[in-house]
C-alpha cells in the first residue's frame, strides 16, 4: 500500500476552503443586491414635480416620499433655536427611536420629534448653550416640556415633544399632516426619502444625487 500524499490532501483542503469562501461571499453579495436601502436627500431649492420624476428614474429606486420643511424659531425655557422643521410621514421615514409617547393628541398643538442631539443647538440670550445635565434632564422628561414655535409669518404656537429620535440624531420633525395643516403657507418640499433595492444601486444613486447638488445621508 503506497504512502498517502499529504501535500495533495493539503491542496484539496485549501481548494475546498477557497471554494467555500467564494460561495459565502457570492451569497453575501447576492443578499446585498436584494436588500432594500433608504437614503435621505436634501436640496437647497424647492423640488418640482419634474425633479421628483427624474429622481424616480434612477436605477433601483422604487419609492420616493417627499419631505417638506419650513423655517421656525423654537423656544424652550430660556433657550431658543432657529432651525428648519422637517415634515415627514412618521410611519415611512427611517427613524430609530430612543423614546416615544404611545398616545398623542394632535389637534392644533404642534407635536415635534427631536433628534437627541438637537437640544445642544439651543442657545440663551448670551449665546451660551445648555449644559449636559440640562440636556439629559430634557431628554428624560421630554413629555413634560413646554415649547413655543414661531413661524416665518410671526405666528406663535405652543408645542409639545412627542418623542426623541436616536437616528437621525440632529433633526427636528413633525408629522406631514400637521405640517400641511399648520404651516402650509411657508412649507416647501426640499427633500425626500428614497427607497432603493440593492447596495450597488444605492451607492450609484448616492453618487448621482451628490453630483447633482443634493445633500445625501
mmCIF file of C-alpha atoms in Angstrom:
data_model
loop_
_atom_site.group_PDB
_atom_site.id
_atom_site.type_symbol
_atom_site.label_atom_id
_atom_site.label_comp_id
_atom_site.label_asym_id
_atom_site.label_seq_id
_atom_site.Cartn_x
_atom_site.Cartn_y
_atom_site.Cartn_z
ATOM 1 C CA UNK A 1 0.000 0.000 0.000
ATOM 2 C CA UNK A 2 1.518 3.334 -1.125
ATOM 3 C CA UNK A 3 2.177 6.278 1.120
ATOM 4 C CA UNK A 4 -0.549 8.871 1.311
ATOM 5 C CA UNK A 5 0.381 12.132 -0.413
ATOM 6 C CA UNK A 6 -0.183 14.663 2.395
ATOM 7 C CA UNK A 7 0.647 17.588 0.108
ATOM 8 C CA UNK A 8 -2.142 16.596 -2.257
ATOM 9 C CA UNK A 9 -4.529 16.476 0.712
ATOM 10 C CA UNK A 10 -3.457 19.975 1.744
ATOM 11 C CA UNK A 11 -4.091 21.250 -1.778
ATOM 12 C CA UNK A 12 -7.573 19.680 -1.837
ATOM 13 C CA UNK A 13 -8.425 21.105 1.585
ATOM 14 C CA UNK A 14 -7.174 24.564 0.609
ATOM 15 C CA UNK A 15 -9.156 24.398 -2.640
ATOM 16 C CA UNK A 16 -12.277 23.391 -0.713
ATOM 17 C CA UNK A 17 -11.861 26.227 1.761
ATOM 18 C CA UNK A 18 -11.360 28.701 -1.081
ATOM 19 C CA UNK A 19 -14.478 27.435 -2.847
ATOM 20 C CA UNK A 20 -16.487 27.699 0.371
ATOM 21 C CA UNK A 21 -15.221 31.243 0.994
ATOM 22 C CA UNK A 22 -16.089 32.335 -2.540
ATOM 23 C CA UNK A 23 -19.525 30.738 -2.226
ATOM 24 C CA UNK A 24 -20.182 32.617 1.024
ATOM 25 C CA UNK A 25 -19.010 35.895 -0.488
ATOM 26 C CA UNK A 26 -21.179 35.335 -3.560
ATOM 27 C CA UNK A 27 -24.135 34.640 -1.289
ATOM 28 C CA UNK A 28 -23.478 37.792 0.731
ATOM 29 C CA UNK A 29 -23.210 39.851 -2.448
ATOM 30 C CA UNK A 30 -26.484 38.398 -3.750
ATOM 31 C CA UNK A 31 -28.217 39.212 -0.459
ATOM 32 C CA UNK A 32 -26.886 42.784 -0.555
ATOM 33 C CA UNK A 33 -28.360 43.235 -4.009
ATOM 34 C CA UNK A 34 -31.750 42.010 -2.774
ATOM 35 C CA UNK A 35 -31.850 44.234 0.294
ATOM 36 C CA UNK A 36 -33.822 47.444 0.407
ATOM 37 C CA UNK A 37 -31.984 50.630 1.406
ATOM 38 C CA UNK A 38 -33.200 54.106 2.299
ATOM 39 C CA UNK A 39 -31.361 57.364 1.722
ATOM 40 C CA UNK A 40 -32.327 60.867 2.770
ATOM 41 C CA UNK A 41 -31.647 63.709 0.379
ATOM 42 C CA UNK A 42 -31.926 67.464 0.805
ATOM 43 C CA UNK A 43 -31.905 70.237 -1.769
ATOM 44 C CA UNK A 44 -31.141 73.936 -1.350
ATOM 45 C CA UNK A 45 -34.084 74.740 -3.622
ATOM 46 C CA UNK A 46 -37.666 73.509 -3.752
ATOM 47 C CA UNK A 47 -38.236 70.218 -5.549
ATOM 48 C CA UNK A 48 -40.559 70.404 -8.531
ATOM 49 C CA UNK A 49 -42.616 67.520 -9.892
ATOM 50 C CA UNK A 50 -40.179 67.279 -12.804
ATOM 51 C CA UNK A 51 -37.204 66.864 -10.458
ATOM 52 C CA UNK A 52 -39.046 64.202 -8.445
ATOM 53 C CA UNK A 53 -39.801 62.344 -11.684
ATOM 54 C CA UNK A 54 -36.116 62.425 -12.652
ATOM 55 C CA UNK A 55 -35.138 61.079 -9.229
ATOM 56 C CA UNK A 56 -37.576 58.222 -9.749
ATOM 57 C CA UNK A 57 -35.776 57.251 -12.978
ATOM 58 C CA UNK A 58 -32.521 56.418 -11.176
ATOM 59 C CA UNK A 59 -31.885 52.693 -11.362
ATOM 60 C CA UNK A 60 -33.043 50.785 -8.313
ATOM 61 C CA UNK A 61 -35.280 53.493 -6.833
ATOM 62 C CA UNK A 62 -38.777 52.113 -6.318
ATOM 63 C CA UNK A 63 -40.218 54.680 -3.916
ATOM 64 C CA UNK A 64 -39.777 58.337 -3.022
ATOM 65 C CA UNK A 65 -41.518 60.106 -0.130
ATOM 66 C CA UNK A 66 -41.169 63.913 -0.262
ATOM 67 C CA UNK A 67 -40.154 65.825 2.853
ATOM 68 C CA UNK A 68 -41.468 69.341 3.370
ATOM 69 C CA UNK A 69 -39.751 71.935 5.545
ATOM 70 C CA UNK A 70 -40.220 75.422 6.921
ATOM 71 C CA UNK A 71 -38.070 77.788 8.942
ATOM 72 C CA UNK A 72 -39.139 78.265 12.545
ATOM 73 C CA UNK A 73 -37.891 79.586 15.852
ATOM 74 C CA UNK A 74 -38.337 77.207 18.778
ATOM 75 C CA UNK A 75 -38.153 78.455 22.345
ATOM 76 C CA UNK A 76 -37.540 76.091 25.261
ATOM 77 C CA UNK A 77 -37.339 77.700 28.689
ATOM 78 C CA UNK A 78 -34.662 80.447 28.422
ATOM 79 C CA UNK A 79 -33.188 78.927 25.257
ATOM 80 C CA UNK A 80 -34.087 79.356 21.587
ATOM 81 C CA UNK A 81 -33.210 77.758 18.262
ATOM 82 C CA UNK A 82 -33.773 78.938 14.698
ATOM 83 C CA UNK A 83 -33.991 75.852 12.532
ATOM 84 C CA UNK A 84 -35.668 74.088 9.646
ATOM 85 C CA UNK A 85 -38.602 71.943 10.749
ATOM 86 C CA UNK A 86 -38.993 68.768 8.658
ATOM 87 C CA UNK A 87 -42.459 67.475 7.825
ATOM 88 C CA UNK A 88 -42.337 63.702 7.359
ATOM 89 C CA UNK A 89 -44.573 60.660 7.119
ATOM 90 C CA UNK A 90 -43.707 59.231 10.513
ATOM 91 C CA UNK A 91 -44.531 55.636 9.558
ATOM 92 C CA UNK A 92 -42.474 55.733 6.319
ATOM 93 C CA UNK A 93 -39.434 57.670 7.479
ATOM 94 C CA UNK A 94 -36.391 55.692 8.719
ATOM 95 C CA UNK A 95 -36.352 56.826 12.339
ATOM 96 C CA UNK A 96 -34.606 54.962 15.142
ATOM 97 C CA UNK A 97 -36.475 55.860 18.300
ATOM 98 C CA UNK A 98 -34.914 56.477 21.682
ATOM 99 C CA UNK A 99 -38.293 57.188 23.279
ATOM 100 C CA UNK A 100 -41.808 57.994 22.070
ATOM 101 C CA UNK A 101 -45.224 58.572 23.543
ATOM 102 C CA UNK A 102 -47.719 55.809 22.823
ATOM 103 C CA UNK A 103 -50.702 58.143 22.537
ATOM 104 C CA UNK A 104 -50.543 61.688 21.213
ATOM 105 C CA UNK A 105 -53.416 64.148 20.937
ATOM 106 C CA UNK A 106 -52.739 66.332 17.907
ATOM 107 C CA UNK A 107 -55.473 68.975 17.499
ATOM 108 C CA UNK A 108 -53.793 72.320 16.730
ATOM 109 C CA UNK A 109 -50.808 71.771 19.022
ATOM 110 C CA UNK A 110 -47.632 71.047 17.050
ATOM 111 C CA UNK A 111 -46.154 67.715 18.144
ATOM 112 C CA UNK A 112 -42.414 67.691 17.495
ATOM 113 C CA UNK A 113 -39.958 64.815 17.420
ATOM 114 C CA UNK A 114 -36.459 65.811 18.479
ATOM 115 C CA UNK A 115 -33.212 64.230 17.363
ATOM 116 C CA UNK A 116 -31.334 63.618 20.607
ATOM 117 C CA UNK A 117 -28.505 65.954 19.554
ATOM 118 C CA UNK A 118 -30.830 68.825 18.565
ATOM 119 C CA UNK A 119 -31.056 70.100 22.150
ATOM 120 C CA UNK A 120 -27.374 71.029 22.084
ATOM 121 C CA UNK A 121 -28.071 73.594 19.329
ATOM 122 C CA UNK A 122 -30.233 75.808 21.566
ATOM 123 C CA UNK A 123 -28.682 78.994 22.948
ATOM 124 C CA UNK A 124 -29.688 81.600 25.501
ATOM 125 C CA UNK A 125 -29.641 85.382 25.045
ATOM 126 C CA UNK A 126 -25.878 85.399 25.652
ATOM 127 C CA UNK A 127 -25.206 82.751 23.025
ATOM 128 C CA UNK A 128 -24.498 80.022 25.564
ATOM 129 C CA UNK A 129 -25.814 76.505 25.069
ATOM 130 C CA UNK A 130 -27.388 74.278 27.713
ATOM 131 C CA UNK A 131 -25.105 72.085 29.816
ATOM 132 C CA UNK A 132 -25.009 68.308 29.566
ATOM 133 C CA UNK A 133 -27.024 67.891 32.754
ATOM 134 C CA UNK A 134 -29.768 70.191 31.431
ATOM 135 C CA UNK A 135 -29.902 68.310 28.133
ATOM 136 C CA UNK A 136 -30.055 64.972 29.967
ATOM 137 C CA UNK A 137 -32.960 66.308 32.036
ATOM 138 C CA UNK A 138 -34.791 67.458 28.898
ATOM 139 C CA UNK A 139 -34.369 64.079 27.226
ATOM 140 C CA UNK A 140 -35.578 62.233 30.327
ATOM 141 C CA UNK A 141 -38.600 64.499 30.908
ATOM 142 C CA UNK A 142 -39.369 65.393 27.272
ATOM 143 C CA UNK A 143 -43.094 64.713 27.728
ATOM 144 C CA UNK A 144 -43.328 67.499 30.325
ATOM 145 C CA UNK A 145 -41.540 70.171 28.292
ATOM 146 C CA UNK A 146 -43.492 73.168 27.036
ATOM 147 C CA UNK A 147 -42.195 74.856 23.897
ATOM 148 C CA UNK A 148 -43.285 77.630 21.571
ATOM 149 C CA UNK A 149 -42.814 77.553 17.807
ATOM 150 C CA UNK A 150 -42.829 80.778 15.790
ATOM 151 C CA UNK A 151 -43.148 80.509 12.014
ATOM 152 C CA UNK A 152 -41.860 82.844 9.286
ATOM 153 C CA UNK A 153 -45.050 84.922 9.499
ATOM 154 C CA UNK A 154 -44.584 85.585 13.205
ATOM 155 C CA UNK A 155 -47.371 83.285 14.381
ATOM 156 C CA UNK A 156 -46.508 81.637 17.666
ATOM 157 C CA UNK A 157 -47.915 78.282 18.807
ATOM 158 C CA UNK A 158 -47.399 76.258 21.945
ATOM 159 C CA UNK A 159 -45.878 72.871 21.162
ATOM 160 C CA UNK A 160 -45.011 69.561 22.785
ATOM 161 C CA UNK A 161 -42.418 66.867 22.151
ATOM 162 C CA UNK A 162 -43.838 63.509 21.110
ATOM 163 C CA UNK A 163 -40.603 61.535 21.072
ATOM 164 C CA UNK A 164 -36.820 61.504 20.995
ATOM 165 C CA UNK A 165 -35.064 60.198 17.883
ATOM 166 C CA UNK A 166 -31.744 58.394 18.191
ATOM 167 C CA UNK A 167 -31.109 58.394 14.413
ATOM 168 C CA UNK A 168 -31.076 60.718 12.537
ATOM 169 C CA UNK A 169 -29.889 62.499 15.631
ATOM 170 C CA UNK A 170 -29.776 66.186 14.702
ATOM 171 C CA UNK A 171 -33.131 66.980 13.087
ATOM 172 C CA UNK A 172 -36.461 68.196 14.440
ATOM 173 C CA UNK A 173 -39.509 66.603 12.839
ATOM 174 C CA UNK A 174 -43.261 66.989 12.645
ATOM 175 C CA UNK A 175 -45.899 64.775 11.064
ATOM 176 C CA UNK A 176 -46.630 65.669 7.436
ATOM 177 C CA UNK A 177 -50.330 66.159 8.112
ATOM 178 C CA UNK A 178 -49.591 68.703 10.844
ATOM 179 C CA UNK A 179 -47.018 70.410 8.641
ATOM 180 C CA UNK A 180 -49.597 70.897 5.912
ATOM 181 C CA UNK A 181 -52.333 71.860 8.343
ATOM 182 C CA UNK A 182 -50.347 74.343 10.447
ATOM 183 C CA UNK A 183 -47.507 75.577 8.208
ATOM 184 C CA UNK A 184 -48.840 75.191 4.683
ATOM 185 C CA UNK A 185 -48.184 78.860 3.860
ATOM 186 C CA UNK A 186 -44.428 78.564 4.422
ATOM 187 C CA UNK A 187 -43.761 74.843 3.844
ATOM 188 C CA UNK A 188 -41.642 73.800 0.859
ATOM 189 C CA UNK A 189 -40.708 70.386 -0.484
ATOM 190 C CA UNK A 190 -36.936 70.444 -0.152
ATOM 191 C CA UNK A 191 -36.012 66.781 0.066
ATOM 192 C CA UNK A 192 -37.237 63.267 0.485
ATOM 193 C CA UNK A 193 -36.637 59.666 1.448
ATOM 194 C CA UNK A 194 -35.761 57.374 -1.462
ATOM 195 C CA UNK A 195 -36.135 53.593 -1.232
ATOM 196 C CA UNK A 196 -33.627 51.645 -3.313
ATOM 197 C CA UNK A 197 -33.133 47.961 -3.994
ATOM 198 C CA UNK A 198 -29.549 46.720 -3.952
ATOM 199 C CA UNK A 199 -26.373 48.061 -2.383
ATOM 200 C CA UNK A 200 -24.756 48.715 -5.759
ATOM 201 C CA UNK A 201 -27.781 50.736 -6.881
ATOM 202 C CA UNK A 202 -27.743 52.596 -3.567
ATOM 203 C CA UNK A 203 -24.096 53.608 -3.911
ATOM 204 C CA UNK A 204 -24.624 54.651 -7.536
ATOM 205 C CA UNK A 205 -27.713 56.694 -6.626
ATOM 206 C CA UNK A 206 -25.722 58.500 -3.921
ATOM 207 C CA UNK A 207 -23.059 59.414 -6.472
ATOM 208 C CA UNK A 208 -25.628 60.695 -8.979
ATOM 209 C CA UNK A 209 -27.593 62.727 -6.427
ATOM 210 C CA UNK A 210 -24.468 64.175 -4.776
ATOM 211 C CA UNK A 211 -23.193 65.156 -8.205
ATOM 212 C CA UNK A 212 -26.495 66.914 -8.866
ATOM 213 C CA UNK A 213 -26.035 69.076 -5.765
ATOM 214 C CA UNK A 214 -28.125 67.142 -3.246
ATOM 215 C CA UNK A 215 -27.027 66.569 0.336
ATOM 216 C CA UNK A 216 -27.321 62.792 0.729
ATOM 217 C CA UNK A 217 -27.389 60.855 4.009
#
